[in-house]
DNA sequence: ATGAAAGCGCTAACAG
DNA sequence: CTGTTAGCGCTTTCAT
């Protein structure tokens, strides 16, 4: 094993005390120019790199935070991750990325490890709706911010996306185009995201004195194939449909494909709106009208909130932030 | 600040020595059942979580590794990242993810921080072709594996994708379909990836006694728009082209769009082959024939190699692994 | 303006 | 089978 150069070696070489070395490294008290020079020189010569682990242990602050997401290969999450890393890096933090794989057991394991590694805070997109362990985690003294999930019966810092608005905006836009018979592809099981969207969607109809017929809702997975299936079912049941709102972009692509199979063109025959605004949505033919998930804003808000919590750890009441998504109008929709 | 429960507290509560506590935690020497019980009970009651930072400092092993990639929101990298995290997690490692943003300065900063945080190893997709600092890093005693980049004049462990084969397979397939006039969209500046691919591509022509006309190469960016532009230039210069090989999938989508603008259909009028095999390639219409980048295999090989290096740190000579990509035939190609 | 020394929480060599 | 104790490399109080 290679000898690790430490602060003591520097002190000896520079003929000063270890305290002085530490202080010049951290600029934490005044040191005469002469000593600074000697120390810096010694550090250079020995290729010294401070041991942050030792420092963290002493200081009880690791300058690393944990990010737990269900799946870092999902574009939504990887986008958030990248931006979080960017912001935090600029504040001298590193991020340990953990995949829960939508499994609460793994989530818990990761939480424990992160605690053990003394992270200064964590950002989490929880795997499930269960949040007892998150509360417990914060009680331990480590700030934790929940991202993009409404965990019921819990009072923790949360950064949410306004999915109600997402649904509302989509419906309102479709209505403005004259579409009143619209199909709705929902996820298989309810979930705050889908519930909110649906509420907003129906609200827009209401405001026009119309009624959104829930018979026009079909449930499917998040996948391309689910979109294909869904569209067929939808049109079988109601042939008057002139527009379709989907749960995500991939789903929308599937819908478009399914429609093509039926001999229907988008947007000429039927309009389609996606959700998420992943990069592909602007590449697809037709370019997809979609509700953009505010990835960058989420990363920004959640990072800053966490930083704030780390700086002022007193937790009196939970902070909630809600970020609006944005309707992006492109080529897959047109007036009736 | 909340009092952190430590091994001493457990020892006191369980009426044993700290050594015993440490040993039951780490199962590192035999302890009588009775004492184990007492210790475990004490740990539960005090909600004890070992401080891994302290352990790491002592053991000189942090059980965390660093992953430096240019951009974790790029699907290729996020895919690799996810799989690396998965494998390493199963071996009790965490991964600190760092984005270099293709900037060598940032890369260096990250390397230094990782060193300071005593990571047990790093996996890096270097930002540039410069690798002096990587060599230096390993000399310090921390294993480092270079992923998906051929760094010249350097003798370090490397996991590469066989881009030569990628180009070769694509060309061979196109030729088998009868396409001899094929356009080639290349990246703007040369780079081992593009060079290898081109070589392999030309080789397949040679093997058939043909000659790949480099006048059919057009350079563009990685983007959708670049694909559009490129295709137009390509067909202006050589109207006999019946197939196009692109640098990546997005590029291919652009090409398809550009072709559509020109009134040409894929694959009826012209065949298009992409590269990367990102999920969108199987969703696009037409479903894209592409050379799949072996994301999962890369993660697997690189993780295991790193683990091996950590286990046996003696570095005698660099290990090189080459992983073949895979041609996936779908709908965007057809015989002439 | 500088230094000595205690101690962060843990591991492991040594001693029994 | 168990305990005592010396550090890992650093920060920071206390003293000068």
XYZ file of C-alpha atoms (C1' of nucleotides) in Angstrom:
704
model
C 0.000 0.000 0.000
C 1.256 3.395 -0.990
C 1.968 5.812 1.803
C -0.691 8.462 1.814
C 0.674 11.940 2.237
C -1.052 13.630 5.118
C -1.253 16.955 6.753
C 1.430 15.960 9.198
C 3.906 15.333 6.399
C 3.153 18.740 5.031
C 3.555 20.304 8.432
C 6.904 18.710 8.920
C 8.163 19.633 5.497
C 6.956 23.203 5.828
C 8.163 23.444 9.399
C 4.848 24.519 10.761
C 2.168 22.960 12.908
C -0.596 20.799 11.513
C -3.046 23.442 12.658
C -1.428 25.939 10.388
C -1.562 23.589 7.450
C -5.218 22.903 8.066
C -5.905 26.585 8.273
C -4.188 27.454 5.072
C -6.050 24.689 3.288
C -9.401 25.800 4.579
C -8.634 29.513 4.812
C -10.094 29.372 8.230
C -7.859 31.726 10.111
C -5.193 34.213 9.240
C -1.776 32.858 8.415
C 1.249 34.936 7.500
C 2.196 35.037 3.870
C 5.483 33.412 4.559
C 3.976 30.359 6.165
C 1.336 30.120 3.471
C 4.068 29.992 0.898
C 5.938 27.281 2.709
C 2.828 25.204 3.153
C 1.675 25.575 -0.407
C 5.090 24.680 -1.650
C 5.203 21.580 0.489
C 1.788 20.533 -0.736
C 2.837 20.871 -4.316
C 6.025 18.969 -3.849
C 4.355 16.078 -2.136
C 1.326 16.130 -4.418
C -0.842 16.455 -1.370
C -4.565 15.918 -1.617
C -6.577 16.419 1.572
C -8.404 13.404 2.898
C -11.999 14.497 2.861
C -13.152 11.432 4.718
C -11.140 12.366 7.748
C -12.333 15.930 7.489
C -15.922 14.829 7.142
C -15.681 12.594 10.140
C -14.366 15.398 12.220
C -16.650 18.067 10.855
C -19.724 15.831 10.685
C -20.380 17.010 7.192
C -19.522 14.990 4.143
C -20.279 17.406 1.308
C -22.077 14.650 -0.463
C -25.752 14.157 -0.891
C -27.773 11.144 -1.897
C -30.179 10.962 -4.778
C -32.563 8.041 -4.831
C -34.589 7.545 -7.965
C -36.480 4.584 -9.306
C -34.480 4.248 -12.492
C -31.671 6.470 -13.630
C -31.960 5.275 -17.195
C -35.422 6.764 -17.465
C -35.026 10.020 -19.356
C -37.134 11.980 -16.935
C -35.011 10.955 -13.993
C -31.700 11.136 -15.744
C -32.535 14.656 -16.816
C -33.294 15.676 -13.272
C -30.215 13.882 -12.045
C -27.930 15.630 -14.447
C -29.181 19.051 -13.511
C -29.057 18.323 -9.812
C -25.497 17.140 -10.132
C -24.625 20.288 -12.007
C -26.027 22.639 -9.426
C -24.679 20.747 -6.473
C -21.248 20.427 -8.024
C -21.077 24.183 -8.242
C -21.630 24.255 -4.481
C -18.969 21.656 -3.871
C -21.204 18.707 -3.266
C -21.017 15.302 -4.819
C -23.969 13.112 -5.396
C -24.318 9.422 -4.784
C -26.941 8.163 -7.198
C -29.051 5.213 -6.079
C -31.621 3.289 -8.082
C -34.492 1.882 -6.093
C -35.880 0.003 -9.080
C -39.329 0.876 -7.706
C -38.602 -1.433 -4.813
C -39.118 -0.103 -1.333
C -36.748 -2.638 0.153
C -33.921 -1.317 -1.925
C -34.966 2.188 -1.166
C -34.603 1.455 2.511
C -31.242 -0.177 2.092
C -30.009 2.837 0.213
C -31.323 5.174 2.827
C -29.450 3.294 5.506
C -26.232 3.295 3.580
C -26.552 6.965 2.865
C -27.061 7.616 6.520
C -24.004 5.562 7.287
C -22.012 7.504 4.770
C -23.119 10.657 6.517
C -24.620 12.359 3.541
C -25.642 15.918 4.264
C -29.049 15.451 2.704
C -31.051 13.391 0.293
C -33.381 13.956 -2.585
C -35.733 11.121 -3.261
C -38.359 10.119 -5.758
C -39.964 7.461 -3.584
C -40.585 4.015 -4.956
C -44.012 3.742 -3.409
C -46.628 5.773 -1.608
C -45.307 4.631 1.732
C -43.350 7.279 3.557
C -42.965 6.305 7.183
C -39.293 5.587 6.693
C -38.782 8.968 5.117
C -40.147 10.715 8.145
C -37.976 8.625 10.378
C -34.990 9.445 8.252
C -35.441 13.155 8.616
C -35.994 12.809 12.323
C -32.536 11.437 12.516
C -31.299 14.823 11.496
C -30.629 14.507 7.803
C -32.642 16.795 5.524
C -34.644 14.931 2.938
C -36.708 16.322 0.108
C -39.355 14.331 -1.673
C -39.531 14.937 -5.371
C -42.441 14.478 -7.718
C -44.521 12.262 -5.440
C -47.366 13.157 -3.128
C -46.900 10.891 -0.146
C -50.117 10.810 1.865
C -50.226 11.379 5.614
C -46.787 12.777 5.773
C -45.439 16.195 6.494
C -42.145 16.511 4.713
C -40.522 18.899 2.297
C -41.820 18.207 -1.155
C -41.271 19.475 -4.661
C -44.172 18.645 -6.909
C -45.240 19.157 -10.458
C -48.672 20.612 -11.023
C -50.210 17.727 -12.860
C -53.647 19.186 -12.380
C -52.569 22.090 -14.507
C -51.010 19.718 -16.996
C -54.311 17.977 -17.536
C -56.218 21.207 -17.479
C -54.047 22.930 -20.062
C -54.186 19.967 -22.388
C -57.970 19.766 -22.233
C -58.416 23.475 -22.572
C -56.262 23.539 -25.644
C -58.075 20.606 -27.200
C -61.403 22.273 -26.522
C -60.180 25.492 -28.055
C -59.518 23.463 -31.157
C -63.109 22.258 -31.128
C -62.476 18.743 -29.893
C -65.198 17.714 -27.515
C -65.049 13.969 -27.987
C -61.668 13.155 -26.630
C -60.161 9.847 -25.681
C -57.989 9.604 -22.623
C -55.294 7.015 -22.089
C -54.644 6.639 -18.407
C -52.155 4.552 -16.497
C -53.250 1.193 -15.232
C -53.753 2.031 -11.612
C -54.512 5.345 -10.042
C -51.763 7.424 -8.612
C -51.603 11.036 -7.589
C -50.146 11.987 -10.959
C -52.966 10.442 -12.953
C -55.668 11.507 -10.553
C -54.591 15.106 -10.649
C -54.322 15.165 -14.366
C -57.745 13.718 -14.765
C -59.239 16.243 -12.396
C -57.682 19.120 -14.266
C -58.777 17.633 -17.531
C -62.394 17.339 -16.441
C -62.300 20.809 -14.967
C -61.537 22.367 -18.310
C -64.596 20.665 -19.774
C -66.721 21.856 -16.923
C -65.632 25.424 -17.401
C -67.012 25.257 -20.916
C -70.274 23.907 -19.637
C -69.308 20.522 -21.033
C -68.889 17.168 -19.454
C -65.890 14.914 -19.855
C -67.245 11.459 -20.429
C -65.212 9.056 -18.348
C -66.260 6.296 -20.691
C -63.669 7.752 -22.972
C -60.920 6.732 -20.562
C -58.925 3.642 -21.310
C -56.187 2.315 -19.093
C -52.861 1.035 -20.347
C -49.216 0.798 -19.422
C -46.556 3.391 -20.125
C -45.390 1.645 -23.194
C -45.536 2.002 -26.902
C -47.615 -1.120 -27.301
C -50.011 -0.020 -24.618
C -50.627 3.063 -26.735
C -51.433 0.955 -29.762
C -53.862 -1.226 -27.882
C -55.488 1.642 -26.097
C -56.255 3.528 -29.240
C -58.001 0.574 -30.798
C -60.153 0.021 -27.775
C -60.920 3.703 -27.623
C -62.158 3.931 -31.179
C -64.107 0.732 -30.976
C -66.060 2.113 -28.104
C -66.546 5.593 -29.391
C -66.041 6.290 -33.026
C -66.740 9.985 -32.661
C -63.449 10.633 -30.920
C -61.368 13.310 -32.658
C -58.543 13.748 -30.193
C -56.596 11.698 -27.684
C -54.711 12.667 -24.551
C -52.088 10.169 -23.450
C -50.185 9.466 -20.284
C -46.755 9.929 -21.715
C -44.936 10.542 -24.966
C -44.080 6.932 -25.649
C -47.708 6.136 -25.134
C -48.592 8.845 -27.584
C -46.217 7.443 -30.179
C -47.936 4.113 -29.729
C -51.278 5.776 -30.161
C -50.128 7.387 -33.369
C -48.893 4.059 -34.615
C -52.159 2.384 -33.640
C -54.067 5.056 -35.443
C -51.941 4.533 -38.522
C -52.774 0.851 -38.374
C -56.412 1.885 -38.427
C -55.776 4.064 -41.437
C -56.090 7.247 -39.440
C -53.610 10.093 -39.782
C -52.385 12.431 -37.093
C -53.271 15.269 -36.965
C -55.475 15.244 -40.054
C -57.946 12.708 -38.749
C -57.216 12.709 -35.070
C -55.185 14.933 -32.760
C -52.857 13.462 -30.160
C -51.292 15.086 -27.110
C -48.451 13.465 -25.240
C -47.016 14.093 -21.808
C -43.443 14.584 -20.547
C -41.862 16.425 -23.424
C -38.916 14.093 -23.698
C -36.491 15.019 -26.476
C -38.021 12.508 -28.842
C -41.253 14.422 -28.821
C -39.731 17.079 -31.001
C -38.177 14.571 -33.304
C -41.074 12.329 -33.992
C -43.060 12.676 -37.165
C -45.373 14.374 -36.558
C -43.650 16.491 -33.956
C -45.648 15.859 -30.853
C -47.791 18.338 -29.001
C -47.087 17.514 -25.389
C -47.105 18.692 -21.814
C -43.494 19.220 -20.925
C -42.409 17.975 -17.525
C -40.300 20.758 -16.013
C -37.132 18.776 -15.499
C -34.740 21.662 -15.220
C -36.961 23.664 -12.940
C -37.476 20.643 -10.710
C -33.766 20.082 -10.392
C -33.237 23.724 -9.678
C -35.914 24.056 -7.048
C -35.174 20.819 -5.286
C -31.430 21.422 -5.159
C -31.820 24.874 -3.758
C -34.340 23.734 -1.227
C -32.033 21.002 -0.044
C -29.120 23.387 0.165
C -31.251 25.674 2.234
C -32.237 22.895 4.583
C -28.640 21.906 5.007
C -27.697 25.464 5.815
C -30.559 25.926 8.293
C -31.437 22.522 9.655
C -34.222 23.579 12.018
C -37.327 21.875 10.748
C -40.466 23.581 11.894
C -42.868 22.890 9.110
C -42.596 21.214 5.777
C -42.027 23.309 2.693
C -43.992 22.487 -0.433
C -43.152 23.758 -3.869
C -45.260 23.232 -6.919
C -43.891 23.652 -10.394
C -46.121 24.100 -13.420
C -45.571 21.963 -16.477
C -45.829 23.598 -19.852
C -47.978 22.788 -22.837
C -45.897 22.672 -25.978
C -47.924 22.961 -29.119
C -46.474 21.218 -32.129
C -47.754 19.236 -35.067
C -49.792 16.390 -33.671
C -52.830 18.492 -32.919
C -55.050 20.588 -35.107
C -58.520 22.044 -35.040
C -61.434 19.787 -35.635
C -26.853 18.708 16.806
C -28.274 15.317 17.559
C -26.007 12.955 19.450
C -24.829 10.270 17.102
C -25.010 6.817 18.585
C -21.671 5.140 18.264
C -20.081 1.828 18.816
C -19.064 2.827 22.289
C -22.641 3.460 23.298
C -23.554 0.040 22.066
C -20.648 -1.516 23.898
C -21.658 0.115 27.127
C -25.301 -0.802 26.792
C -24.470 -4.392 25.874
C -21.764 -4.617 28.514
C -19.101 -5.693 26.079
C -16.010 -4.139 24.557
C -16.071 -2.029 21.439
C -14.002 -4.677 19.736
C -16.766 -7.171 20.260
C -19.337 -4.808 18.869
C -17.203 -4.125 15.844
C -16.716 -7.806 15.304
C -20.345 -8.693 15.481
C -21.168 -5.936 13.047
C -18.555 -7.058 10.584
C -18.663 -10.765 11.382
C -14.943 -10.599 11.537
C -14.205 -12.941 14.386
C -16.137 -15.440 16.393
C -18.358 -14.065 19.141
C -20.482 -16.147 21.492
C -24.173 -16.253 20.767
C -24.981 -14.607 24.023
C -22.866 -11.570 23.340
C -24.151 -11.351 19.812
C -27.654 -11.219 21.178
C -26.842 -8.504 23.633
C -25.103 -6.431 21.008
C -27.816 -6.819 18.417
C -30.423 -5.919 20.967
C -28.532 -2.806 21.993
C -28.167 -1.781 18.368
C -31.860 -2.126 17.765
C -32.802 -0.218 20.835
C -30.545 2.668 20.054
C -31.309 2.574 16.343
C -27.618 2.276 15.696
C -26.245 2.751 12.231
C -22.498 2.269 11.798
C -20.534 5.277 10.684
C -19.024 4.147 7.431
C -16.899 7.246 7.138
C -14.998 6.348 10.263
C -14.683 2.771 9.121
C -13.479 3.837 5.714
C -10.902 6.126 7.178
C -9.551 3.341 9.290
C -9.801 0.641 6.677
C -8.645 2.826 3.804
C -11.513 1.613 1.729
C -14.651 3.601 1.196
C -16.870 1.134 -0.657
C -17.719 3.840 -3.082
C -16.549 4.270 -6.592
C -16.629 7.257 -8.898
C -18.212 7.340 -12.305
C -17.264 10.229 -14.538
C -19.245 10.650 -17.715
C -19.678 13.571 -20.057
C -23.427 13.872 -19.623
C -25.630 11.652 -17.514
C -28.731 12.786 -19.314
C -27.487 11.244 -22.532
C -29.336 7.973 -22.928
C -26.229 6.023 -23.764
C -24.477 7.131 -20.609
C -27.487 6.945 -18.362
C -28.053 3.403 -19.503
C -24.514 2.447 -18.664
C -24.728 4.299 -15.400
C -27.861 2.528 -14.323
C -26.442 -0.889 -14.990
C -23.166 -0.090 -13.308
C -24.986 1.127 -10.258
C -27.023 -2.053 -10.207
C -24.057 -4.374 -10.332
C -21.987 -2.405 -7.897
C -24.850 -2.080 -5.465
C -25.080 -5.846 -5.331
C -21.455 -5.837 -4.228
C -22.060 -3.206 -1.607
C -20.602 -0.292 -3.418
C -22.121 3.099 -3.977
C -21.386 5.257 -6.925
C -20.733 8.949 -7.042
C -21.814 10.143 -10.459
C -19.930 13.083 -11.948
C -20.671 14.949 -15.161
C -17.667 16.336 -16.924
C -19.785 18.150 -19.488
C -17.053 17.255 -22.006
C -14.773 19.632 -20.149
C -11.388 18.360 -19.114
C -11.084 20.950 -16.389
C -14.158 19.627 -14.706
C -12.999 16.124 -15.236
C -9.833 16.923 -13.368
C -11.670 18.579 -10.534
C -13.854 15.546 -10.171
C -10.892 13.245 -10.206
C -9.305 15.197 -7.392
C -12.424 15.196 -5.309
C -12.881 11.511 -5.827
C -9.360 10.933 -4.731
C -9.988 13.030 -1.665
C -13.092 11.064 -0.909
C -11.023 7.934 -1.101
C -13.061 6.146 -3.706
C -11.914 2.604 -4.260
C -11.889 3.007 -7.999
C -13.210 5.011 -10.891
C -14.827 4.353 -14.213
C -14.456 7.161 -16.677
C -15.606 8.078 -20.134
C -12.980 10.751 -20.704
C -13.998 14.161 -21.904
C -11.133 14.426 -24.354
C -8.366 12.395 -25.911
C -5.933 13.602 -23.313
C -5.084 11.015 -20.725
C -1.995 12.062 -18.838
C -4.003 12.815 -15.736
C -5.605 9.392 -15.891
C -2.264 7.691 -15.798
C -1.203 9.852 -12.926
C -4.373 9.021 -11.120
C -3.802 5.329 -11.305
C -0.230 5.729 -10.224
C -1.552 7.143 -7.042
C -2.965 3.742 -6.308
C -6.609 4.015 -7.273
C -7.772 1.676 -10.027
C -9.279 3.469 -12.982
C -10.941 1.985 -16.026
C -11.448 3.912 -19.204
C -14.706 3.242 -20.931
C -15.587 3.622 -24.569
C -12.655 5.860 -25.523
C -9.348 4.987 -27.082
C -6.865 7.292 -25.432
C -3.688 7.384 -27.486
C -0.258 6.881 -25.970
C -1.574 5.515 -22.782
C -1.433 2.129 -21.201
C -4.451 1.826 -18.977
C -7.307 -0.602 -18.496
C -9.891 0.024 -21.147
C -13.278 -1.311 -22.120
C -14.075 -0.564 -25.712
C -16.848 -1.149 -28.180
C -15.873 -2.650 -31.474
C -16.901 0.178 -33.705
C -14.984 -1.312 -36.580
C -17.333 -4.243 -36.470
C -20.297 -1.892 -36.149
C -19.377 -0.197 -39.398
C -18.481 -3.444 -41.055
C -21.737 -5.176 -40.165
C -23.799 -2.260 -41.328
C -22.053 -2.089 -44.671
C -22.134 -5.804 -45.180
C -25.827 -5.884 -44.542
C -26.480 -2.989 -46.887
C -24.436 -4.675 -49.578
C -26.330 -7.925 -49.085
C -29.423 -5.922 -49.845
C -27.880 -4.765 -53.089
C -27.052 -1.211 -52.050
C -23.753 -0.173 -53.503
C -24.275 3.571 -53.617
C -24.525 4.444 -49.994
C -24.319 7.770 -48.290
C -22.481 8.075 -45.010
C -23.183 10.683 -42.400
C -20.138 11.134 -40.225
C -19.470 13.266 -37.193
C -17.909 16.645 -37.700
C -14.417 15.846 -36.592
C -12.624 12.552 -36.574
C -12.492 10.534 -33.466
C -11.607 6.928 -32.815
C -15.268 5.945 -32.946
C -15.877 7.428 -36.333
C -12.541 6.379 -37.746
C -13.048 2.755 -36.755
C -16.533 2.667 -38.100
C -15.442 4.088 -41.373
C -12.643 1.589 -41.680
C -14.964 -1.300 -41.029
C -17.454 0.121 -43.438
C -14.940 0.385 -46.235
C -13.602 -3.057 -45.469
C -16.951 -4.661 -46.183
C -16.975 -3.007 -49.594
C -13.480 -4.185 -50.294
C -14.369 -7.728 -49.449
C -16.940 -7.637 -52.213
C -14.418 -6.285 -54.631
C -16.090 -2.918 -54.410
C -14.887 0.459 -53.410
C -16.550 2.738 -50.918
C -16.531 6.179 -52.409
C -15.530 8.622 -49.727
C -17.223 11.341 -51.710
C -20.396 9.879 -50.310
C -19.402 10.956 -46.821
C -20.952 14.055 -45.379
C -20.128 15.433 -41.975
C -22.683 16.743 -39.518
C -23.421 17.019 -35.824
C -25.175 14.424 -33.722
C -28.471 16.148 -33.997
C -31.746 15.726 -35.716
C -31.232 18.822 -37.777
C -27.795 17.728 -38.791
C -29.417 14.626 -40.224
C -31.819 16.697 -42.264
C -29.098 18.882 -43.681
C -26.759 16.023 -44.357
C -29.267 14.087 -46.372
C -29.935 17.005 -48.636
C -26.307 17.578 -49.291
C -25.799 13.891 -49.883
C -28.475 13.606 -52.526
C -27.490 16.807 -54.225
C -24.035 15.436 -54.747
C -24.966 11.931 -55.700
C -28.492 11.186 -56.794
C -27.834 7.489 -57.218
C -27.655 6.865 -53.481
C -30.095 4.194 -52.316
C -29.053 3.804 -48.683
C -27.643 5.920 -45.899
C -25.610 5.015 -42.831
C -25.757 7.555 -40.036
C -23.710 8.316 -36.985
C -26.472 7.859 -34.473
C -30.175 7.225 -34.219
C -31.192 10.823 -33.785
C -29.179 11.595 -36.838
C -31.004 8.841 -38.667
C -34.363 10.240 -37.652
C -33.238 13.555 -39.043
C -32.200 11.852 -42.228
C -35.589 10.218 -42.538
C -37.257 13.544 -42.018
C -34.992 15.193 -44.550
C -35.783 12.477 -47.029
C -39.491 12.970 -46.428
C -39.019 16.668 -47.172
C -37.502 15.614 -50.458
C -40.482 13.385 -51.141
C -38.517 10.215 -50.535
C -39.864 7.401 -48.396
C -37.928 5.103 -46.095
C -37.401 2.243 -46.819
C -39.274 2.210 -50.126
C -37.061 4.760 -51.835
C -34.048 4.802 -49.589
C -32.798 2.629 -46.743
C -31.453 4.158 -43.547
C -29.358 2.586 -40.817
C -28.892 4.256 -37.470
C -26.400 3.706 -34.703
C -26.800 3.264 -30.932
C -30.054 1.398 -30.712
C -31.575 3.766 -28.193
C -35.122 2.813 -27.179
C -36.618 5.272 -29.610
C -35.206 3.321 -32.488
C -37.799 0.650 -32.017
C -40.576 3.128 -31.638
C -39.985 5.340 -34.572
C -41.979 4.923 -37.720
C -40.443 3.199 -39.536
C -38.808 1.156 -36.815
C -35.143 1.819 -37.281
C -32.536 -0.657 -38.400
C -29.582 0.225 -36.248
C -26.321 -0.895 -34.721
C -27.056 -1.355 -31.053
C -24.464 -0.049 -28.664
C -23.958 -2.792 -26.088
C -24.859 -0.751 -23.014
C -25.607 -3.605 -20.682
C -22.566 -5.597 -21.675
C -20.361 -2.543 -21.271
C -21.655 -1.930 -17.763
C -21.194 -5.550 -16.922
C -17.668 -5.862 -18.223
C -16.429 -2.578 -16.864
C -17.911 -3.138 -13.411
C -16.439 -6.571 -13.102
C -13.089 -5.422 -14.320
C -13.031 -2.632 -11.785
C -14.048 -4.981 -9.016
C -11.258 -7.268 -10.012
C -8.740 -4.449 -9.965
C -9.903 -3.410 -6.547
C -9.528 -6.935 -5.285
C -6.056 -7.376 -6.793
C -4.472 -3.986 -7.068
C -1.148 -5.016 -8.563
C -0.992 -3.373 -11.937
C 1.396 -5.107 -14.262
C -0.107 -4.485 -17.619
C -3.256 -2.872 -18.839
C -6.267 -5.009 -19.602
C -8.266 -4.273 -22.729
C -11.716 -5.617 -23.394
C -13.593 -5.165 -26.613
C -17.309 -5.637 -26.851
C -19.094 -6.156 -30.143
C -22.131 -4.060 -30.983
C -25.066 -5.767 -32.644
C -26.849 -5.013 -35.864
C -30.583 -4.939 -35.331
C -32.550 -5.281 -38.494
C -35.912 -3.578 -38.519
C -38.029 -1.641 -40.942
C -35.930 1.214 -42.238
C -33.927 -0.916 -44.644
C -34.954 -3.053 -47.578
C -33.391 -4.523 -50.627
C -32.704 -2.307 -53.565
C -0.048 34.808 14.463
C 0.926 30.111 15.717
C 1.104 25.563 18.129
C -0.277 21.427 21.128
C -3.366 18.219 21.732
C -7.967 16.155 22.126
C -11.029 13.497 19.719
C -14.567 12.399 15.396
C -16.159 6.730 15.217
C -14.138 2.975 13.856
C -10.771 -1.287 13.077
C -7.397 -4.458 14.263
C -3.063 -5.657 16.356
C -1.853 -7.265 20.626
C -2.682 -9.339 24.918
C -4.821 -12.399 27.616
C -13.587 -16.105 23.215
C -12.980 -11.274 24.710
C -10.904 -6.756 25.955
C -7.481 -2.690 25.677
C -5.685 0.519 23.013
C -3.295 2.821 19.228
C -4.104 5.085 15.512
C -6.662 6.417 10.416
C -6.139 12.072 8.872
C -8.298 15.790 10.018
C -10.468 20.104 12.652
C -10.681 23.061 16.349
C -10.374 24.565 21.186
C -7.338 26.283 24.198
C -3.234 28.277 25.206
C 0.507 31.275 24.242
